[in-house]
Amino acid sequence: LQVVARLKNQLDAGDQIARLGGDEFALLIDTRTAPARALQLAERITDVLAEPYWVDGESLLLGCSLGIAHSP
């Protein structure tokens, strides 16, 4: 739930998030007027997901990998 909350906090109105399964998520964002937005969002997501998670008083660090696909 902490991962989903962090992802949602980075999205703008109209953006969509979906859990594909396990630890995989898809984000649908509109970049028609700002193509660089996808890269900026990817950088922000990488940063916020790298911050420590607290579970039962323990600090956990997670990594992430992501890709960007563009469609006309």
XYZ file of C-alpha atoms in Angstrom:
72
model
C 0.000 0.000 0.000
C 2.885 2.361 0.640
C 4.136 1.921 -2.929
C 0.710 2.668 -4.404
C 0.336 5.777 -2.247
C 3.727 7.064 -3.361
C 2.882 6.431 -7.013
C -0.514 8.134 -6.739
C 1.072 11.192 -5.126
C 3.146 11.747 -8.271
C 0.228 11.615 -10.713
C -1.824 14.485 -12.076
C -5.593 14.572 -12.505
C -6.534 12.337 -15.400
C -3.520 10.039 -15.026
C -4.305 6.379 -14.428
C -2.549 3.668 -12.426
C -3.160 -0.070 -12.661
C -1.615 -3.014 -10.873
C -0.650 -5.606 -13.456
C 0.160 -8.248 -10.857
C 2.756 -8.973 -8.222
C 4.946 -5.906 -7.997
C 4.196 -4.553 -11.481
C 2.235 -1.387 -12.171
C 1.299 0.520 -15.312
C 0.773 4.262 -15.485
C -1.161 5.923 -18.282
C -0.323 9.588 -18.663
C -1.124 12.156 -21.316
C 2.065 13.599 -22.783
C 0.605 15.116 -25.952
C 1.261 18.692 -24.847
C 4.392 17.969 -22.780
C 6.393 15.007 -24.137
C 9.175 15.510 -21.563
C 6.659 14.862 -18.785
C 7.132 11.083 -19.058
C 10.845 11.314 -18.276
C 10.268 13.833 -15.484
C 7.632 11.577 -13.921
C 9.910 8.532 -14.215
C 12.685 10.386 -12.390
C 10.322 11.506 -9.603
C 8.931 7.988 -9.204
C 12.424 6.489 -9.008
C 13.322 9.009 -6.292
C 10.206 8.547 -4.144
C 10.269 4.751 -4.355
C 13.919 4.741 -3.227
C 13.026 6.432 0.080
C 12.892 4.044 3.074
C 9.700 2.149 3.885
C 8.767 1.490 7.490
C 7.187 -1.869 8.269
C 6.736 -3.009 11.869
C 9.389 -0.550 13.029
C 11.925 -1.754 10.458
C 13.335 0.395 7.676
C 13.309 -1.294 4.258
C 14.870 -0.078 1.033
C 13.404 -1.105 -2.306
C 14.629 -0.597 -5.825
C 12.615 -0.210 -8.975
C 13.023 -0.484 -12.686
C 10.771 1.173 -15.208
C 10.352 1.724 -18.870
C 8.572 4.280 -21.005
C 6.431 3.447 -24.018
C 5.015 6.153 -26.267
C 2.068 5.834 -28.600
C 0.831 8.444 -31.051
